[in-house]
């Protein structure tokens, strides 16, 4: 039986091939639309660490036996062994993000603990380059185990056990193929340990790369499944928008206001009919919109709605616009329902009326739309109840999240008013503009 440890050329080639496969995975992950997903962000970092780790191991095999290149050998050892701990910490972080996607109550504590432990081990590997606790080199430039090498071996085994325990503990969130894919990160390297006497540690690196391929394929399959679910939810949301936006009482009130205007102010009645027509047209067209629209289009719909309401409430409803930017996209009919809530639930119940303000601004990280009113406000717990207010806002929140990864934040104080902030990350806004 051949001793593969005596064939450095083969080992270097295998490690470079494995790193190249991981590089292709990295390119695929970076170019995918899912790159902003929390799991994928950690997975991209994991792939980068894995590639550098394998290049470090290849460097050990390539430079070993050359004492004049001892500094390069030590650097390669730090990259190989040190980034091995980084890979473990990032993978456990990926696991936690994957589980939190299924159940938000999953604790971040295991990931934080592993970050601390693995960070400490990485620091010790750097120190080992000077004191030889983990690895040393003889006069011929050949690497030998340091007096604490067993600590790394034990840590590797324990970390794989931790991964297995985490996956099994959260198995209720996983399909069988997901369970097997995630377990492979530990199972495959542990299985490769059977070859430790004739070939070490190359099989462990190859097994890790194979596991990352399986996990990447699994994650993309899961994202495809989620996209199908999201399409169905979006279709249902569009129907819900139609039902919630074109309500009989609003149509009746708008037409009644126009009717009375016909006898008082013909020009104002004509403008109101134009606003009413535009409002209906944009509400109906939103049913078939599956992609984000420019904010300026949504703004026109908002203005048409508010002008109708100002005709109805006269001086009782004041409107202020503070629009600093319109150069971004968002789901159709995502701001108008929030404005309607401000009028209906904030200003209308207030005897003396009030003011609704719509602001749009740009920061270095995101676009912000702020809807504020000085109406009656409400108790924040009410937003979690099953009332109409909850349904309307939850519908908008869902579409904002699915279509442009936006965040919707509500702050309300009873008797003082309500502020709703929508934050659209610039990364997703730029992606929407490119695919528009």
XYZ file of C-alpha atoms in Angstrom:
436
model
C 0.000 0.000 0.000
C 1.385 3.433 -0.979
C 2.088 6.061 1.634
C 0.517 9.162 0.103
C 2.222 11.335 2.710
C 5.463 10.802 0.802
C 3.996 12.249 -2.425
C 3.963 16.035 -1.957
C 3.312 16.767 -5.643
C 0.075 14.768 -5.620
C -1.048 16.394 -2.377
C -0.310 19.912 -3.634
C -2.277 19.240 -6.852
C -5.242 17.815 -4.936
C -5.299 20.758 -2.547
C -5.118 23.273 -5.407
C -7.909 21.423 -7.218
C -10.038 21.429 -4.051
C -9.374 25.167 -3.556
C -10.330 25.792 -7.204
C -13.653 23.963 -6.712
C -14.304 26.090 -3.617
C -13.442 29.187 -5.679
C -16.109 28.252 -8.256
C -18.578 27.835 -5.401
C -17.561 31.268 -4.101
C -18.122 32.879 -7.509
C -21.528 31.209 -7.716
C -22.447 32.385 -4.222
C -21.334 35.983 -4.851
C -23.128 36.211 -8.201
C -26.353 34.674 -6.882
C -29.275 36.953 -5.989
C -29.372 35.199 -2.618
C -25.986 36.668 -1.606
C -27.724 39.140 0.746
C -29.374 36.285 2.649
C -27.896 36.014 6.199
C -26.943 32.360 5.648
C -25.283 33.099 2.299
C -23.329 36.048 3.705
C -21.754 33.738 6.296
C -21.325 30.969 3.714
C -19.365 33.334 1.425
C -16.997 34.168 4.296
C -16.719 30.448 5.024
C -15.712 29.700 1.419
C -13.086 32.465 1.454
C -11.585 31.081 4.688
C -11.687 27.531 3.284
C -9.857 28.545 0.084
C -7.096 30.368 1.975
C -6.833 27.463 4.445
C -6.285 24.955 1.610
C -3.750 27.217 -0.101
C -1.912 27.419 3.234
C -1.856 23.612 3.498
C -0.648 23.360 -0.119
C 2.128 25.805 0.763
C 3.262 23.562 3.635
C 3.595 20.603 1.258
C 5.300 22.754 -1.378
C 7.876 24.511 0.846
C 8.513 21.711 3.357
C 12.124 20.492 3.235
C 13.467 23.956 2.432
C 14.896 25.414 5.673
C 15.780 28.671 3.893
C 12.027 29.246 3.401
C 11.146 28.791 7.062
C 9.233 32.126 7.324
C 7.002 31.072 4.417
C 6.462 27.662 6.031
C 5.398 29.250 9.303
C 3.023 31.611 7.465
C 1.466 28.664 5.637
C 1.027 26.821 8.944
C -0.731 29.831 10.474
C -3.046 30.048 7.437
C -3.769 26.310 7.373
C -4.251 25.630 11.081
C -5.527 29.082 12.111
C -8.131 29.384 9.377
C -9.258 25.853 10.184
C -10.695 27.309 13.403
C -12.228 30.201 11.462
C -13.933 27.726 9.112
C -15.425 25.854 12.061
C -16.701 29.054 13.705
C -18.226 30.321 10.456
C -19.888 27.002 9.720
C -21.558 26.926 13.140
C -22.662 30.521 12.510
C -24.110 29.386 9.148
C -25.951 26.598 10.947
C -27.485 28.992 13.443
C -28.596 31.377 10.658
C -30.124 28.444 8.772
C -32.056 27.340 11.858
C -33.151 30.913 12.661
C -34.647 31.123 9.170
C -37.008 28.345 10.282
C -37.467 29.442 13.876
C -36.514 32.987 14.939
C -36.240 31.973 18.615
C -33.123 29.831 17.949
C -30.331 31.216 20.133
C -27.216 32.885 18.717
C -25.254 31.803 21.810
C -23.580 28.676 20.277
C -22.203 30.750 17.400
C -20.939 33.463 19.747
C -19.253 30.937 22.014
C -17.532 29.252 19.055
C -16.398 32.645 17.733
C -14.721 33.282 21.093
C -13.104 29.850 21.379
C -11.975 29.677 17.747
C -10.656 33.237 17.898
C -8.558 32.272 20.915
C -7.251 29.167 19.140
C -6.344 31.242 16.075
C -4.348 33.571 18.340
C -2.531 30.563 19.868
C -1.642 29.297 16.379
C 0.010 32.652 15.649
C 1.960 32.394 18.911
C 2.955 28.824 17.996
C 4.897 30.174 15.017
C 7.306 31.604 17.606
C 7.238 29.138 20.531
C 6.492 25.847 18.702
C 3.619 24.723 20.937
C 1.592 23.348 17.988
C 4.191 22.877 15.252
C 7.989 23.064 14.875
C 10.489 22.583 12.054
C 13.735 20.598 12.156
C 17.016 21.573 10.532
C 15.875 20.143 7.175
C 12.757 22.296 7.228
C 10.416 19.376 7.921
C 7.386 20.043 10.107
C 6.955 18.113 13.352
C 4.217 18.097 15.976
C 4.637 20.552 18.831
C 4.222 19.565 22.471
C 0.563 20.761 22.416
C -0.372 19.397 18.987
C -2.857 17.057 20.615
C -4.938 20.128 21.621
C -5.672 20.852 17.942
C -6.573 17.197 17.318
C -8.927 17.101 20.297
C -10.487 20.446 19.339
C -11.160 19.221 15.782
C -12.977 16.153 17.064
C -14.957 18.112 19.677
C -15.984 20.773 17.135
C -17.282 18.102 14.758
C -19.256 16.592 17.641
C -20.700 20.043 18.465
C -21.844 20.437 14.840
C -23.484 17.001 14.880
C -25.246 17.778 18.185
C -26.504 21.146 16.887
C -27.883 19.605 13.698
C -29.569 16.724 15.524
C -30.976 19.079 18.187
C -32.678 21.177 15.486
C -33.608 18.274 13.218
C -37.297 19.115 13.527
C -36.684 22.127 11.255
C -34.952 20.032 8.575
C -35.949 17.769 5.712
C -33.958 14.534 5.382
C -31.707 15.858 2.583
C -31.014 19.025 4.582
C -30.166 16.971 7.657
C -27.730 14.777 5.704
C -26.131 17.741 3.914
C -25.447 19.617 7.153
C -24.213 16.491 8.934
C -21.767 15.847 6.087
C -19.584 18.752 7.272
C -18.657 16.643 10.303
C -19.369 13.105 9.113
C -17.177 13.170 5.995
C -14.011 14.569 7.675
C -14.468 12.152 10.595
C -14.789 9.258 8.135
C -11.600 10.394 6.384
C -9.759 10.018 9.710
C -9.631 6.260 9.046
C -6.858 7.016 6.529
C -4.761 8.923 9.064
C -1.951 6.327 9.050
C -1.335 6.431 5.297
C -2.701 9.801 4.196
C -3.185 12.864 6.394
C -4.654 15.479 6.328
C -5.539 15.757 2.613
C -8.697 13.553 2.776
C -10.094 15.841 5.481
C -9.701 18.908 3.236
C -11.253 17.099 0.278
C -14.119 15.880 2.467
C -14.764 19.445 3.690
C -14.949 20.747 0.119
C -17.340 17.952 -0.870
C -19.511 18.832 2.114
C -19.595 22.522 1.128
C -20.726 21.511 -2.375
C -23.587 19.467 -0.901
C -24.608 22.311 1.419
C -24.488 24.875 -1.415
C -26.730 22.685 -3.592
C -29.083 22.072 -0.681
C -29.356 25.771 0.164
C -30.140 26.737 -3.426
C -32.809 24.056 -3.548
C -34.328 25.486 -0.384
C -34.229 29.028 -1.790
C -35.999 27.818 -4.960
C -38.690 26.270 -2.791
C -39.051 29.512 -0.816
C -39.339 31.508 -4.041
C -42.269 29.359 -5.117
C -43.922 29.906 -1.750
C -43.232 33.635 -2.002
C -44.808 33.802 -5.467
C -47.946 32.230 -4.083
C -47.959 34.601 -1.111
C -47.435 37.594 -3.394
C -50.366 36.509 -5.549
C -52.522 36.249 -2.438
C -51.210 39.629 -1.253
C -52.199 41.325 -4.503
C -55.744 40.025 -4.071
C -55.703 41.228 -0.462
C -54.527 44.641 -1.642
C -57.441 44.840 -4.035
C -59.921 43.945 -1.326
C -58.404 46.256 1.295
C -57.734 49.253 -0.944
C -60.877 49.512 -3.053
C -63.352 49.335 -0.226
C -67.008 50.322 -0.746
C -67.000 52.907 2.025
C -64.053 54.786 0.494
C -65.629 54.718 -2.982
C -68.901 55.975 -1.536
C -67.231 58.789 0.435
C -65.114 59.887 -2.553
C -68.088 59.908 -4.948
C -70.246 61.684 -2.400
C -67.605 64.407 -2.004
C -67.379 64.827 -5.783
C -71.193 64.994 -6.033
C -71.367 67.915 -3.604
C -68.456 69.648 -5.319
C -70.349 69.664 -8.623
C -72.755 72.262 -7.221
C -70.054 74.339 -5.503
C -66.838 74.255 -7.553
C -66.875 72.689 -11.033
C -63.101 72.967 -11.515
C -62.445 71.367 -8.134
C -64.937 68.606 -8.998
C -63.148 67.976 -12.291
C -59.791 67.724 -10.481
C -61.328 65.372 -7.923
C -62.696 63.137 -10.701
C -59.220 63.064 -12.261
C -57.657 62.111 -8.894
C -60.320 59.477 -8.339
C -59.727 58.006 -11.805
C -55.969 57.920 -11.267
C -56.431 56.318 -7.846
C -58.607 53.526 -9.262
C -56.315 52.977 -12.245
C -53.196 52.607 -10.096
C -54.977 50.372 -7.575
C -56.174 48.035 -10.320
C -52.818 47.958 -12.139
C -51.053 46.967 -8.891
C -52.828 43.600 -9.008
C -50.645 42.501 -11.921
C -47.361 44.060 -10.762
C -44.847 41.391 -9.709
C -41.786 43.682 -9.758
C -40.966 46.868 -7.854
C -41.922 50.243 -9.330
C -40.196 53.661 -9.135
C -41.015 55.557 -5.960
C -42.193 58.540 -8.015
C -45.052 56.363 -9.380
C -46.089 55.347 -5.882
C -45.848 58.996 -4.859
C -48.372 59.977 -7.573
C -50.795 57.377 -6.217
C -50.304 58.663 -2.672
C -50.978 62.250 -3.778
C -54.133 61.207 -5.671
C -55.435 59.492 -2.535
C -54.557 62.362 -0.190
C -56.108 64.997 -2.448
C -59.365 63.040 -2.396
C -59.220 62.820 1.380
C -58.422 66.538 1.687
C -61.547 67.319 -0.337
C -63.510 65.181 2.089
C -61.971 66.474 5.356
C -61.080 70.009 4.205
C -58.986 71.853 6.816
C -59.104 68.919 9.193
C -56.413 67.092 7.184
C -53.079 68.776 6.475
C -50.414 67.104 4.336
C -46.671 67.839 4.277
C -44.214 66.365 1.767
C -40.465 66.262 2.413
C -39.149 64.337 -0.598
C -35.348 64.473 -0.919
C -34.977 61.540 -3.328
C -37.113 59.391 -5.642
C -34.301 57.329 -7.222
C -35.275 53.912 -5.882
C -37.803 51.139 -6.400
C -40.386 49.592 -4.087
C -43.502 47.356 -4.358
C -46.597 48.930 -5.889
C -49.139 50.094 -3.280
C -46.729 49.743 -0.379
C -46.754 53.357 0.866
C -50.359 54.334 0.058
C -51.866 51.779 2.521
C -49.592 53.156 5.267
C -50.724 56.702 4.460
C -54.341 55.510 4.533
C -53.805 53.995 7.979
C -52.366 57.309 9.180
C -55.462 59.181 7.928
C -58.081 56.618 8.947
C -56.701 55.486 12.317
C -54.613 58.520 13.299
C -56.214 61.743 12.056
C -59.918 60.872 11.608
C -60.575 59.935 15.265
C -58.999 63.243 16.371
C -61.682 65.917 16.662
C -59.487 68.827 15.588
C -57.773 66.787 12.837
C -54.045 66.778 12.257
C -51.107 66.531 9.878
C -49.692 63.642 7.883
C -46.076 63.990 6.735
C -44.420 61.867 4.039
C -40.612 62.009 3.861
C -38.130 60.226 1.610
C -34.389 60.448 2.107
C -31.171 58.663 1.263
C -28.372 57.535 3.581
C -25.102 55.747 2.873
C -26.720 52.346 3.511
C -30.375 52.641 2.572
C -33.345 54.633 1.311
C -35.839 55.677 3.991
C -39.524 56.500 3.635
C -41.097 57.964 6.783
C -44.857 58.353 7.307
C -45.688 60.309 10.449
C -48.870 61.767 11.876
C -49.819 63.696 15.000
C -53.055 61.755 15.428
C -54.412 59.708 18.300
C -51.748 57.000 18.128
C -52.259 53.544 19.594
C -50.837 51.062 22.055
C -48.028 49.149 20.303
C -49.405 45.792 21.445
C -52.443 46.385 19.227
C -50.282 45.926 16.115
C -49.863 42.268 17.067
C -53.569 41.634 17.293
C -55.780 40.364 14.498
C -57.491 43.660 13.669
C -57.713 45.461 10.321
C -54.739 47.649 11.146
C -52.608 44.561 11.707
C -53.722 42.917 8.454
C -52.976 45.965 6.305
C -49.561 46.651 7.769
C -48.549 42.984 7.825
C -49.483 42.706 4.154
C -47.229 45.656 3.294
C -44.439 44.385 5.549
C -44.480 41.010 3.811
C -44.309 42.453 0.291
C -41.549 44.907 1.232
C -39.478 42.101 2.732
C -39.974 39.663 -0.160
C -39.526 42.100 -3.044
C -36.725 44.351 -1.802
C -35.536 43.028 1.612
C -36.934 46.180 3.220
C -37.603 46.679 6.917
C -40.781 48.263 8.302
C -40.535 49.862 11.745
C -43.513 51.227 13.707
C -43.352 53.637 16.629
C -46.580 54.941 18.161
C -47.600 56.654 21.366
C -51.217 56.921 22.343
C -52.332 60.530 22.183
C -49.169 61.703 20.398
C -49.157 60.038 16.979
C -47.483 57.356 14.922
C -44.315 57.104 12.841
C -43.737 54.307 10.326
C -40.275 53.972 8.776
C -39.486 51.852 5.720
C -35.790 51.119 5.110
C -34.742 49.684 1.730
C -31.098 48.459 1.693
C -29.105 50.060 -1.104
C -27.678 46.702 -2.191
C -31.176 45.403 -2.944
C -32.265 48.739 -4.418
C -29.324 48.650 -6.850
C -30.141 45.035 -7.765
C -33.760 45.996 -8.467
C -32.631 48.899 -10.672
C -30.369 46.595 -12.701
C -33.135 44.037 -13.241
C -35.847 46.605 -13.913
